Amino acid sequence: MESGSWHIEKRDISRSESFGRDVDNAPETGCLSIVVLGASGDLAKKKTFPALYHLFLQGFLPSEEVHIFGYARTKISDDELRNRIRGYLITDKSASTEHLDNVTKFLELVKYVSGSYDSEEGFQLLDKEIAKHELSKNSVEGSSRRLFYLALPPSVYPSVCKMIRHNCMNKSDLGGWTRIVVEKPFGKDLESAEQLSSQIGQLFDEPQIYRIDHYLGKELVQNLLVLRFANRFFLPLWNRDNIDNVQIVFREDFGTEGRGGYFDEYGIIRDIIQNHLLQVLCLVAMEKPVSLKPEHIRDEKVKVLQSVLPIKDEEVVLGQYEAYRDDPTVPDHSNTPTFATVVLRIHNERWEGVPFILKAGKALNSRKAEIRVQFKDVPGDIFKCKKQGRNEFVIRLQPSEAMYMKLTVKQPGLEMLTVQSELDLSYRQRYQGVTIPEAYERLILDTIRGDQQHFVRRDELKAAWEIFTPLLHRIDDGEKKPLPYKPGSRGPEAADELLAKAGYVQTHGYIWIPPTL
């Protein structure tokens, strides 16, 4: 690196140039209306509106062309909604005057419409308010952009989409568009997901539908394609000849915390593994796409999912933390797992024989999400350092975003002793002063730009459910029971035994410590 300086060059990247993506090139002359359905709910207040505010701050939602509409059944005024949102935008009591002014300017863009999710009257009123905004901005009818964000339970998706289709679409096509964003969970199994996809698919074309999985918006997840396909030294190593196993881990150090009723309906596999962790697996395991066009990338992800073999019962460990059923909203005899370790096998030339271990749990001894690629032992180990552990490439998704390579080095001193250390890229240290955007910010911006690379396609969703539905039905029918584990532990001991059987070698005595300045 020149002059030994660690310099990050900043420059503006146009929409068409950004990572070479093939984004929607329709002229964007009309104003933009963003509608948050379920505006009074937790998701909207905690995630959607803060993400829109940060996009506003960065100039992506200019006040002269954007208006934001909240829609929900709750009968409140514009100011009441603004006051509910304000507390999630001002989190620091010592916030500067400039920040408070920016929050006020943003909230001036927010208007509220009350109505039910299955009657035309409310959506006709919403359409009238959107049209009034478009007229005030001198937008030619049909050139405007309408984005509908469904921060709602999936049960109302079909009726809401039907109301949008019949009452709130652009009236003609002059370069404008109508797009909908739907949140997970997309169904509970293959049949319900396909039914939901079919109902929405009858109303909107696939390019209009954005199935959001916020994990695909995380900085380190977005870095996976660059790491794998822009670095020569990974190319020959990334296969079954060199990699022994891959772990994709999600751990939380708290339980359901008031969400027991909701969580019990889905469980840890539906909530985390079938979507978030499986999406990460696709990016780790996929072949190099023909280009960075969204459809080429999603084609390769689907191929990976279609190559996954049926899950074996002996390669699954389920757990439920003690005291989970003490939650009054959880049934006394709940069979819902709060922990799961599942081994997936990919039947193709690159990955035959390499276990992909997906592990997620609540009320564990730490909070983190990471990808851990463990390499095979060094053949002919003349240093006899096998006991210290294998080489591993670790991508830490949260918290303290980082990438590091665990490798064996000589311990300083007169003796020829080896020790494990790491080559480390810690984002907080390397990219000082750079704010890592929240996943929802990035994905909402992608939706406005018409870039579907980080959204789940219908055939991809179907392939994901095909993998997990048989296992989920066995759990739902009570055929497979979760093992009890203590809150604050690593989970059931059987999970560590499964990891060892799958070939994972744990490094004892080594702890990665995020570097400091």
XYZ file of N, CA and C in Angstrom, residues 27-261:
705
model
N -36.788 6.037 -16.419
C -36.584 7.412 -15.962
C -37.325 7.660 -14.666
N -36.686 8.379 -13.749
C -37.286 8.613 -12.447
C -37.636 10.093 -12.308
N -38.549 10.530 -13.180
C -38.904 11.939 -13.193
C -39.992 12.254 -12.180
N -40.836 11.266 -11.903
C -41.958 11.507 -11.007
C -41.547 11.479 -9.557
N -42.432 12.019 -8.698
C -42.134 12.032 -7.268
C -42.287 10.624 -6.688
N -41.799 10.447 -5.475
C -41.785 9.136 -4.816
C -42.691 9.170 -3.595
N -43.636 8.225 -3.544
C -44.494 8.060 -2.369
C -44.151 6.728 -1.712
N -43.789 6.772 -0.430
C -43.482 5.560 0.319
C -44.598 5.344 1.333
N -45.253 4.189 1.254
C -46.362 3.881 2.157
C -45.941 2.762 3.093
N -45.963 3.033 4.387
C -45.637 2.026 5.397
C -46.948 1.510 5.978
N -47.323 0.296 5.578
C -48.552 -0.313 6.090
C -48.235 -1.049 7.391
N -49.056 -0.839 8.405
C -48.722 -1.325 9.746
C -47.879 -0.296 10.467
N -48.156 0.983 10.163
C -47.310 2.085 10.637
C -47.265 2.220 12.147
N -48.278 1.719 12.840
C -48.293 1.873 14.301
C -47.660 0.679 15.018
N -47.178 -0.313 14.256
C -46.601 -1.513 14.851
C -45.129 -1.361 15.204
N -44.602 -2.342 15.927
C -43.210 -2.314 16.395
C -42.196 -2.282 15.258
N -42.384 -3.131 14.244
C -41.422 -3.206 13.137
C -41.289 -1.855 12.449
N -42.422 -1.213 12.177
C -42.390 0.085 11.498
C -41.659 1.131 12.334
N -41.979 1.169 13.647
C -41.387 2.200 14.505
C -39.898 1.962 14.765
N -39.531 0.682 14.954
C -38.154 0.371 15.348
C -37.201 0.229 14.159
N -37.728 -0.177 12.999
C -36.841 -0.462 11.861
C -37.142 0.371 10.620
N -38.411 0.358 10.180
C -38.721 0.969 8.884
C -38.557 2.485 8.903
N -39.200 3.153 9.847
C -39.096 4.618 9.890
C -37.669 5.099 10.196
N -36.940 4.483 11.156
C -35.539 4.892 11.344
C -34.694 4.716 10.083
N -34.928 3.632 9.331
C -34.174 3.424 8.079
C -34.497 4.530 7.079
N -35.767 4.885 6.969
C -36.160 5.975 6.052
C -35.542 7.300 6.503
N -35.486 7.512 7.812
C -34.884 8.754 8.330
C -33.398 8.842 7.954
N -32.672 7.741 8.103
C -31.248 7.767 7.771
C -31.019 7.945 6.271
N -31.900 7.393 5.443
C -31.806 7.645 3.999
C -32.086 9.113 3.693
N -33.026 9.699 4.421
C -33.323 11.129 4.279
C -32.100 11.975 4.645
N -31.454 11.621 5.762
C -30.266 12.361 6.210
C -29.149 12.341 5.175
N -29.013 11.192 4.485
C -27.936 11.028 3.514
C -28.293 11.548 2.121
N -29.471 12.155 1.997
C -29.845 12.776 0.736
C -30.513 11.859 -0.271
N -30.838 10.632 0.132
C -31.459 9.703 -0.811
C -32.973 9.905 -0.912
N -33.564 10.610 0.061
C -34.998 10.894 0.035
C -35.195 12.408 0.126
N -34.931 13.138 -0.963
C -35.046 14.607 -0.916
C -36.479 15.056 -0.654
N -36.629 16.033 0.229
C -37.959 16.467 0.665
C -38.779 17.057 -0.474
N -38.123 17.553 -1.529
C -38.879 18.157 -2.626
C -39.558 17.122 -3.539
N -39.223 15.836 -3.361
C -39.870 14.847 -4.225
C -40.430 13.625 -3.490
N -40.203 13.531 -2.169
C -40.618 12.334 -1.425
C -41.677 12.689 -0.386
N -42.669 11.786 -0.260
C -43.618 11.892 0.836
C -43.810 10.500 1.417
N -43.985 10.426 2.732
C -44.106 9.129 3.412
C -45.484 9.046 4.062
N -46.176 7.959 3.778
C -47.516 7.761 4.323
C -47.506 6.569 5.277
N -48.078 6.776 6.458
C -48.303 5.655 7.366
C -49.747 5.213 7.231
N -49.977 3.903 7.241
C -51.350 3.388 7.126
C -51.526 2.278 8.156
N -52.599 2.348 8.928
C -52.894 1.307 9.915
C -54.347 1.458 10.355
N -54.814 0.496 11.156
C -56.208 0.545 11.625
C -56.383 1.547 12.766
N -55.326 1.777 13.533
C -55.405 2.670 14.695
C -55.865 4.066 14.272
N -56.834 4.608 14.984
C -57.341 5.937 14.636
C -56.542 6.997 15.409
N -55.518 7.519 14.749
C -54.687 8.578 15.341
C -54.475 9.678 14.296
N -53.983 10.815 14.752
C -53.726 11.941 13.843
C -52.303 11.862 13.291
N -51.999 12.723 12.328
C -50.641 12.826 11.779
C -49.633 13.075 12.909
N -49.979 14.050 13.770
C -49.041 14.424 14.833
C -48.834 13.293 15.841
N -49.879 12.528 16.110
C -49.742 11.402 17.041
C -48.784 10.348 16.488
N -48.890 10.067 15.192
C -47.949 9.114 14.589
C -46.529 9.665 14.644
N -46.380 10.951 14.310
C -45.046 11.575 14.327
C -44.426 11.498 15.722
N -45.233 11.723 16.739
C -44.714 11.660 18.109
C -44.317 10.243 18.499
N -45.051 9.241 17.990
C -44.690 7.842 18.273
C -43.359 7.485 17.613
N -43.145 7.996 16.420
C -41.903 7.692 15.676
C -40.719 8.440 16.276
N -40.975 9.683 16.730
C -39.896 10.576 17.171
C -38.981 9.922 18.210
N -39.557 9.187 19.135
C -38.763 8.561 20.194
C -37.751 7.548 19.674
N -38.006 6.976 18.486
C -37.078 5.994 17.903
C -36.029 6.662 17.012
N -36.218 7.953 16.730
C -35.245 8.706 15.927
C -34.307 9.514 16.813
N -34.800 9.902 17.990
C -33.964 10.646 18.949
C -33.688 9.717 20.124
N -32.587 9.014 20.066
C -32.261 8.048 21.123
C -31.279 8.617 22.141
N -30.661 9.740 21.806
C -29.675 10.353 22.698
C -30.277 11.613 23.308
N -30.346 11.655 24.644
C -30.947 12.811 25.324
C -30.165 14.090 25.064
N -28.865 13.954 24.761
C -28.046 15.136 24.502
C -27.914 15.391 22.995
N -28.944 15.021 22.227
C -28.903 15.189 20.772
C -28.711 16.668 20.416
N -27.945 16.905 19.363
C -27.644 18.280 18.956
C -28.878 18.958 18.375
N -28.830 20.282 18.327
C -29.923 21.066 17.736
C -30.114 20.693 16.275
N -28.987 20.461 15.578
C -29.051 20.089 14.158
C -29.797 18.764 13.977
N -29.506 17.805 14.859
C -30.175 16.505 14.769
C -31.670 16.656 15.018
N -32.030 17.449 16.033
C -33.446 17.665 16.349
C -34.160 18.346 15.187
N -33.456 19.288 14.532
C -34.041 19.973 13.365
C -34.255 19.002 12.212
N -33.296 18.101 12.012
C -33.413 17.121 10.928
C -34.580 16.170 11.168
N -34.749 15.770 12.435
C -35.872 14.900 12.780
C -37.194 15.611 12.482
N -37.284 16.870 12.852
C -38.505 17.644 12.587
C -38.783 17.747 11.094
N -37.726 18.029 10.302
C -37.895 18.130 8.843
C -38.362 16.801 8.253
N -37.802 15.702 8.769
C -38.203 14.388 8.262
C -39.666 14.105 8.606
N -40.045 14.378 9.847
C -41.407 14.070 10.286
C -42.455 14.905 9.548
N -42.038 16.056 9.024
C -42.956 16.866 8.217
C -43.354 16.154 6.925
N -42.535 15.176 6.509
C -42.841 14.411 5.296
C -43.833 13.287 5.558
N -44.107 13.017 6.841
C -44.932 11.861 7.216
C -46.390 12.270 7.397
N -47.268 11.534 6.701
C -48.717 11.765 6.846
C -49.365 10.429 7.202
N -50.472 10.474 7.941
C -51.110 9.237 8.387
C -52.505 9.085 7.794
N -52.817 7.871 7.372
C -54.155 7.519 6.888
C -54.610 6.295 7.667
N -55.835 6.368 8.209
C -56.368 5.240 8.973
C -57.375 4.463 8.126
N -57.298 3.137 8.214
C -58.246 2.305 7.476
C -57.989 0.839 7.750
N -58.946 0.001 7.404
C -58.766 -1.434 7.620
C -57.960 -2.026 6.459
N -57.530 -3.270 6.633
C -56.670 -3.906 5.635
C -57.460 -4.703 4.595
N -58.794 -4.720 4.730
C -59.569 -5.528 3.779
C -60.785 -4.781 3.225
N -60.801 -3.442 3.382
C -61.914 -2.678 2.808
C -61.380 -1.638 1.831
N -62.120 -1.429 0.776
C -61.663 -0.515 -0.279
C -61.678 0.940 0.180
N -62.549 1.272 1.109
C -62.711 2.670 1.524
C -61.394 3.280 2.008
N -60.691 2.555 2.897
C -59.425 3.069 3.426
C -58.369 3.225 2.349
N -58.273 2.266 1.438
C -57.259 2.318 0.388
C -57.594 3.360 -0.678
N -58.888 3.625 -0.890
C -59.271 4.708 -1.806
C -58.884 6.058 -1.215
N -59.042 6.184 0.098
C -58.612 7.413 0.780
C -57.093 7.557 0.690
N -56.375 6.446 0.878
C -54.917 6.459 0.755
C -54.506 6.888 -0.651
N -55.154 6.327 -1.664
C -54.840 6.684 -3.050
C -55.084 8.164 -3.302
N -56.160 8.687 -2.718
C -56.483 10.113 -2.896
C -55.378 10.992 -2.295
N -54.867 10.592 -1.110
C -53.792 11.366 -0.466
C -52.487 11.292 -1.268
N -52.197 10.096 -1.804
C -50.989 9.955 -2.631
C -51.108 10.821 -3.883
N -52.280 10.763 -4.540
C -52.508 11.550 -5.761
C -52.385 13.046 -5.480
N -52.873 13.472 -4.293
C -52.781 14.887 -3.903
C -51.310 15.307 -3.801
N -50.484 14.423 -3.202
C -49.042 14.701 -3.096
C -48.411 14.778 -4.485
N -48.750 13.835 -5.355
C -48.172 13.811 -6.709
C -48.549 15.074 -7.488
N -49.798 15.502 -7.319
C -50.260 16.716 -8.004
C -49.511 17.940 -7.500
N -49.257 17.977 -6.183
C -48.539 19.129 -5.601
C -47.099 19.209 -6.102
N -46.556 18.076 -6.544
C -45.177 18.043 -7.054
C -45.143 18.129 -8.581
N -46.307 18.420 -9.172
C -46.422 18.549 -10.636
C -45.979 17.299 -11.382
N -46.218 16.130 -10.791
C -45.863 14.873 -11.459
C -46.904 14.543 -12.521
N -46.433 14.158 -13.690
C -47.337 13.705 -14.745
C -47.903 12.356 -14.318
N -49.225 12.176 -14.477
C -49.845 10.920 -14.063
C -49.198 9.741 -14.783
N -48.771 8.733 -13.999
C -48.106 7.564 -14.585
C -46.594 7.631 -14.508
N -46.050 8.827 -14.149
C -44.583 8.931 -14.030
C -44.127 8.807 -12.579
N -45.073 8.736 -11.669
C -44.733 8.707 -10.242
C -44.315 7.310 -9.792
N -43.633 7.272 -8.642
C -43.151 6.007 -8.073
C -43.877 5.769 -6.745
N -44.413 4.559 -6.598
C -45.165 4.215 -5.391
C -44.582 2.939 -4.779
N -44.094 3.076 -3.566
C -43.486 1.948 -2.853
C -44.335 1.622 -1.619
N -44.817 0.387 -1.546
C -45.652 -0.054 -0.417
C -44.864 -1.054 0.429
N -44.598 -0.682 1.678
C -43.838 -1.532 2.599
C -44.816 -2.185 3.565
N -44.945 -3.520 3.487
C -45.911 -4.236 4.320
C -45.258 -4.682 5.629
N -45.281 -3.794 6.622
C -44.772 -4.137 7.955
C -45.924 -4.764 8.737
N -46.376 -5.913 8.229
C -47.612 -6.541 8.686
C -47.423 -8.040 8.837
N -48.309 -8.722 9.570
C -48.243 -10.187 9.603
C -48.629 -10.761 8.239
N -48.008 -11.893 7.843
C -48.265 -12.467 6.515
C -49.726 -12.824 6.257
N -50.485 -13.035 7.316
C -51.894 -13.431 7.143
C -52.702 -12.378 6.381
N -52.280 -11.114 6.459
C -53.042 -10.064 5.765
C -52.417 -9.661 4.420
N -51.284 -10.265 4.050
C -50.657 -9.930 2.765
C -51.631 -10.039 1.589
N -52.358 -11.179 1.438
C -53.220 -11.311 0.256
C -54.275 -10.213 0.156
N -54.963 -9.916 1.297
C -56.021 -8.894 1.233
C -55.428 -7.513 0.980
N -54.289 -7.190 1.612
C -53.657 -5.881 1.430
C -53.174 -5.720 -0.014
N -52.541 -6.765 -0.549
C -52.047 -6.700 -1.936
C -53.208 -6.525 -2.914
N -54.320 -7.177 -2.615
C -55.513 -7.051 -3.466
C -56.025 -5.610 -3.437
N -56.061 -5.004 -2.244
C -56.532 -3.620 -2.105
C -55.593 -2.640 -2.836
N -54.286 -2.875 -2.718
C -53.310 -2.020 -3.411
C -53.508 -2.142 -4.917
N -53.646 -3.384 -5.386
C -53.774 -3.638 -6.821
C -55.011 -2.945 -7.403
N -56.116 -2.980 -6.668
C -57.368 -2.470 -7.209
C -57.581 -0.972 -6.956
N -56.823 -0.408 -5.994
C -57.114 0.977 -5.615
C -55.937 1.948 -5.655
N -54.701 1.452 -5.597
C -53.571 2.363 -5.359
C -52.462 2.295 -6.410
N -52.705 1.673 -7.537
C -51.671 1.561 -8.564
C -51.542 2.866 -9.347
N -50.376 3.048 -10.006
C -50.249 4.116 -10.974
C -51.295 3.927 -12.063
N -51.940 5.004 -12.471
C -53.060 4.878 -13.403
C -52.627 4.637 -14.850
N -51.398 4.946 -15.185
C -50.884 4.679 -16.533
C -49.380 4.490 -16.425
N -48.746 4.096 -17.515
C -47.317 3.788 -17.463
C -46.522 4.800 -18.278
N -45.967 5.769 -17.573
C -45.102 6.758 -18.231
C -43.747 6.782 -17.528
N -43.218 5.593 -17.255
C -41.909 5.495 -16.603
C -41.986 5.351 -15.102
N -43.193 5.468 -14.513
C -43.340 5.282 -13.073
C -43.442 3.807 -12.734
N -43.629 3.509 -11.448
C -43.746 2.110 -11.032
C -44.502 1.993 -9.714
N -44.979 0.776 -9.448
C -45.553 0.411 -8.155
C -44.830 -0.840 -7.684
N -44.265 -0.825 -6.471
C -43.533 -1.973 -5.929
C -44.020 -2.250 -4.515
N -43.972 -3.532 -4.133
C -44.352 -3.897 -2.767
C -43.192 -4.637 -2.098
N -43.015 -4.358 -0.820
C -42.002 -5.039 -0.005
C -42.743 -5.874 1.029
N -42.459 -7.200 1.059
C -43.095 -8.063 2.054
C -42.035 -8.628 2.999
N -42.369 -8.660 4.271
C -41.452 -9.139 5.310
C -41.604 -10.644 5.498
N -40.569 -11.273 6.067
C -40.685 -12.667 6.489
C -41.563 -12.717 7.751
N -42.111 -13.861 8.119
C -41.978 -15.171 7.471
C -42.896 -15.308 6.255
N -42.353 -15.877 5.172
C -43.149 -16.115 3.970
C -43.769 -17.505 4.091
N -44.848 -17.632 4.855
C -45.464 -18.928 5.068
C -44.839 -19.668 6.231
N -45.378 -20.877 6.508
C -44.878 -21.716 7.610
C -44.284 -23.028 7.114
N -44.565 -23.359 5.853
C -44.013 -24.562 5.237
C -44.156 -24.402 3.733
N -43.792 -25.434 2.973
C -43.813 -25.337 1.517
C -45.205 -25.004 0.986
N -46.220 -25.703 1.499
C -47.577 -25.509 0.977
C -48.084 -24.092 1.227
N -47.922 -23.592 2.475
C -48.433 -22.246 2.797
C -47.634 -21.166 2.074
N -46.324 -21.384 1.892
C -45.497 -20.411 1.171
C -45.894 -20.341 -0.298
N -46.125 -21.502 -0.895
C -46.544 -21.545 -2.301
C -47.918 -20.903 -2.479
N -48.808 -21.131 -1.513
C -50.137 -20.524 -1.585
C -50.037 -19.006 -1.507
N -49.192 -18.513 -0.580
C -48.984 -17.074 -0.427
C -48.364 -16.488 -1.696
N -47.346 -17.166 -2.234
C -46.689 -16.697 -3.463
C -47.678 -16.645 -4.618
N -48.545 -17.637 -4.684
C -49.522 -17.699 -5.767
C -50.536 -16.559 -5.654
N -50.991 -16.301 -4.429
C -51.976 -15.222 -4.224
C -51.392 -13.856 -4.585
N -50.157 -13.606 -4.161
C -49.519 -12.321 -4.470
C -49.135 -12.276 -5.951
N -48.684 -13.434 -6.484
C -48.259 -13.508 -7.882
C -49.386 -13.258 -8.868
N -50.633 -13.513 -8.471
C -51.770 -13.225 -9.349
C -52.041 -11.728 -9.445
N -51.518 -10.981 -8.477
C -51.782 -9.542 -8.422
C -50.623 -8.698 -8.933
N -49.387 -9.184 -8.709
C -48.203 -8.422 -9.105
C -47.235 -9.313 -9.863
N -46.482 -8.711 -10.774
C -45.424 -9.435 -11.482
C -44.227 -9.595 -10.556
N -43.400 -10.614 -10.792
C -42.230 -10.876 -9.939
C -41.309 -9.657 -9.787
N -41.037 -8.866 -10.865
C -40.169 -7.682 -10.688
C -40.753 -6.615 -9.766
N -42.063 -6.700 -9.459
C -42.678 -5.712 -8.558
C -42.628 -6.159 -7.097
N -42.268 -7.436 -6.858
C -42.334 -8.008 -5.506
C -40.931 -8.088 -4.904
N -40.763 -7.517 -3.720
C -39.468 -7.524 -3.023
C -39.651 -8.234 -1.688
N -39.234 -9.518 -1.638
C -39.320 -10.297 -0.386
C -38.054 -10.002 0.419
N -38.203 -9.277 1.490
C -37.038 -8.751 2.207
C -36.545 -9.762 3.244
N -35.239 -9.979 3.262
C -34.572 -10.723 4.336
C -33.429 -9.828 4.784
N -33.587 -9.206 5.963
C -32.643 -8.137 6.319
C -31.203 -8.633 6.440
N -30.996 -9.941 6.598
C -29.620 -10.438 6.660
C -28.860 -10.172 5.371
N -29.572 -10.133 4.254
C -28.912 -9.875 2.975
C -28.467 -8.421 2.851
N -28.908 -7.570 3.770
C -28.462 -6.180 3.747
C -27.296 -5.900 4.674
N -26.860 -6.894 5.439
C -25.753 -6.681 6.382
C -24.439 -6.501 5.622
N -23.610 -5.607 6.125
C -22.365 -5.244 5.440
C -21.488 -6.449 5.137
N -21.278 -7.308 6.126
C -20.368 -8.447 5.934
C -20.968 -9.511 5.021
N -22.298 -9.633 5.012
C -22.947 -10.560 4.078
C -22.777 -10.039 2.657
N -22.929 -8.719 2.484
C -22.758 -8.121 1.162
C -21.311 -8.240 0.677
N -20.389 -8.391 1.615
C -18.974 -8.503 1.263
C -18.602 -9.895 0.754
N -19.477 -10.879 0.946
C -19.121 -12.262 0.627
C -18.766 -12.468 -0.840
N -19.553 -11.878 -1.729
C -19.270 -12.052 -3.154
C -17.927 -11.437 -3.529
N -17.626 -10.276 -2.960
C -16.342 -9.622 -3.246
C -15.194 -10.479 -2.729
N -15.316 -10.942 -1.497
C -14.260 -11.778 -0.908
C -13.989 -13.012 -1.750
N -15.053 -13.681 -2.151
C -14.898 -14.962 -2.839
C -14.399 -14.811 -4.266
N -14.903 -13.800 -4.977
C -14.659 -13.755 -6.413
C -13.725 -12.639 -6.867
N -13.218 -11.819 -5.915
C -12.280 -10.756 -6.295
C -10.890 -10.999 -5.710
N -10.692 -12.124 -5.018
C -9.405 -12.416 -4.379
C -8.860 -13.757 -4.873
N -7.722 -13.715 -5.524
C -7.170 -14.897 -6.178
C -6.879 -16.036 -5.190
N -6.403 -15.703 -3.985
C -5.955 -16.783 -3.101
C -7.116 -17.591 -2.523
N -8.363 -17.084 -2.595
C -9.493 -17.893 -2.150
C -9.943 -18.899 -3.201
N -9.760 -18.550 -4.468
C -10.326 -19.367 -5.546
C -9.905 -20.835 -5.489
N -8.607 -21.152 -5.353
C -8.227 -22.576 -5.337
C -8.517 -23.283 -4.011
N -8.784 -22.514 -2.950
C -8.993 -23.113 -1.619
C -10.456 -23.428 -1.337
N -11.376 -22.764 -2.053
C -12.790 -22.783 -1.687
C -13.493 -24.015 -2.249
N -13.127 -25.191 -1.713
C -13.714 -26.439 -2.214
C -13.483 -27.564 -1.208
N -14.007 -28.754 -1.537
C -13.950 -29.907 -0.643
C -12.541 -30.447 -0.452
N -11.598 -30.091 -1.333
C -10.220 -30.561 -1.186
C -9.515 -29.885 -0.018
N -9.960 -28.677 0.342
C -9.271 -27.897 1.376
C -10.141 -27.568 2.590
N -11.440 -27.460 2.391
C -12.337 -27.072 3.485
C -12.947 -28.323 4.100
N -12.851 -28.419 5.429
C -13.394 -29.586 6.126
C -14.868 -29.395 6.470
N -15.227 -28.216 6.962
C -16.622 -27.948 7.327
C -16.851 -26.446 7.376
N -18.118 -26.058 7.304
C -18.508 -24.650 7.380
C -19.601 -24.526 8.437
N -19.411 -23.589 9.365
C -20.444 -23.306 10.377
C -21.023 -21.921 10.134
N -22.346 -21.820 10.195
C -23.010 -20.523 10.133
C -23.844 -20.423 11.409
N -23.495 -19.474 12.274
C -23.977 -19.470 13.658
C -24.725 -18.182 13.980
N -25.827 -18.318 14.672
C -26.573 -17.169 15.199
C -26.875 -17.460 16.668
N -26.379 -16.630 17.562
C -26.575 -16.850 19.005
C -27.127 -15.577 19.641
N -28.106 -15.752 20.527
C -28.624 -14.633 21.315
C -28.501 -14.986 22.785
N -28.172 -13.988 23.609
C -27.994 -14.247 25.043
C -29.249 -13.884 25.839
N -30.384 -13.768 25.144
C -31.655 -13.504 25.821
C -32.733 -14.416 25.228
N -33.829 -14.552 25.970
C -34.910 -15.433 25.527
C -35.925 -14.708 24.665
N -37.181 -15.115 24.773
C -38.208 -14.537 23.899
C -38.659 -13.150 24.353
N -38.488 -12.829 25.620
C -38.723 -11.484 26.165
C -40.027 -10.846 25.680
N -41.140 -11.437 26.065
C -42.433 -10.864 25.730
C -42.972 -11.244 24.358
N -42.156 -11.919 23.567
C -42.601 -12.329 22.230
C -42.872 -13.832 22.190
N -43.083 -14.427 23.353
C -43.229 -15.882 23.428
C -44.356 -16.422 22.565
N -45.502 -15.724 22.577
C -46.645 -16.176 21.788
C -46.342 -16.203 20.307
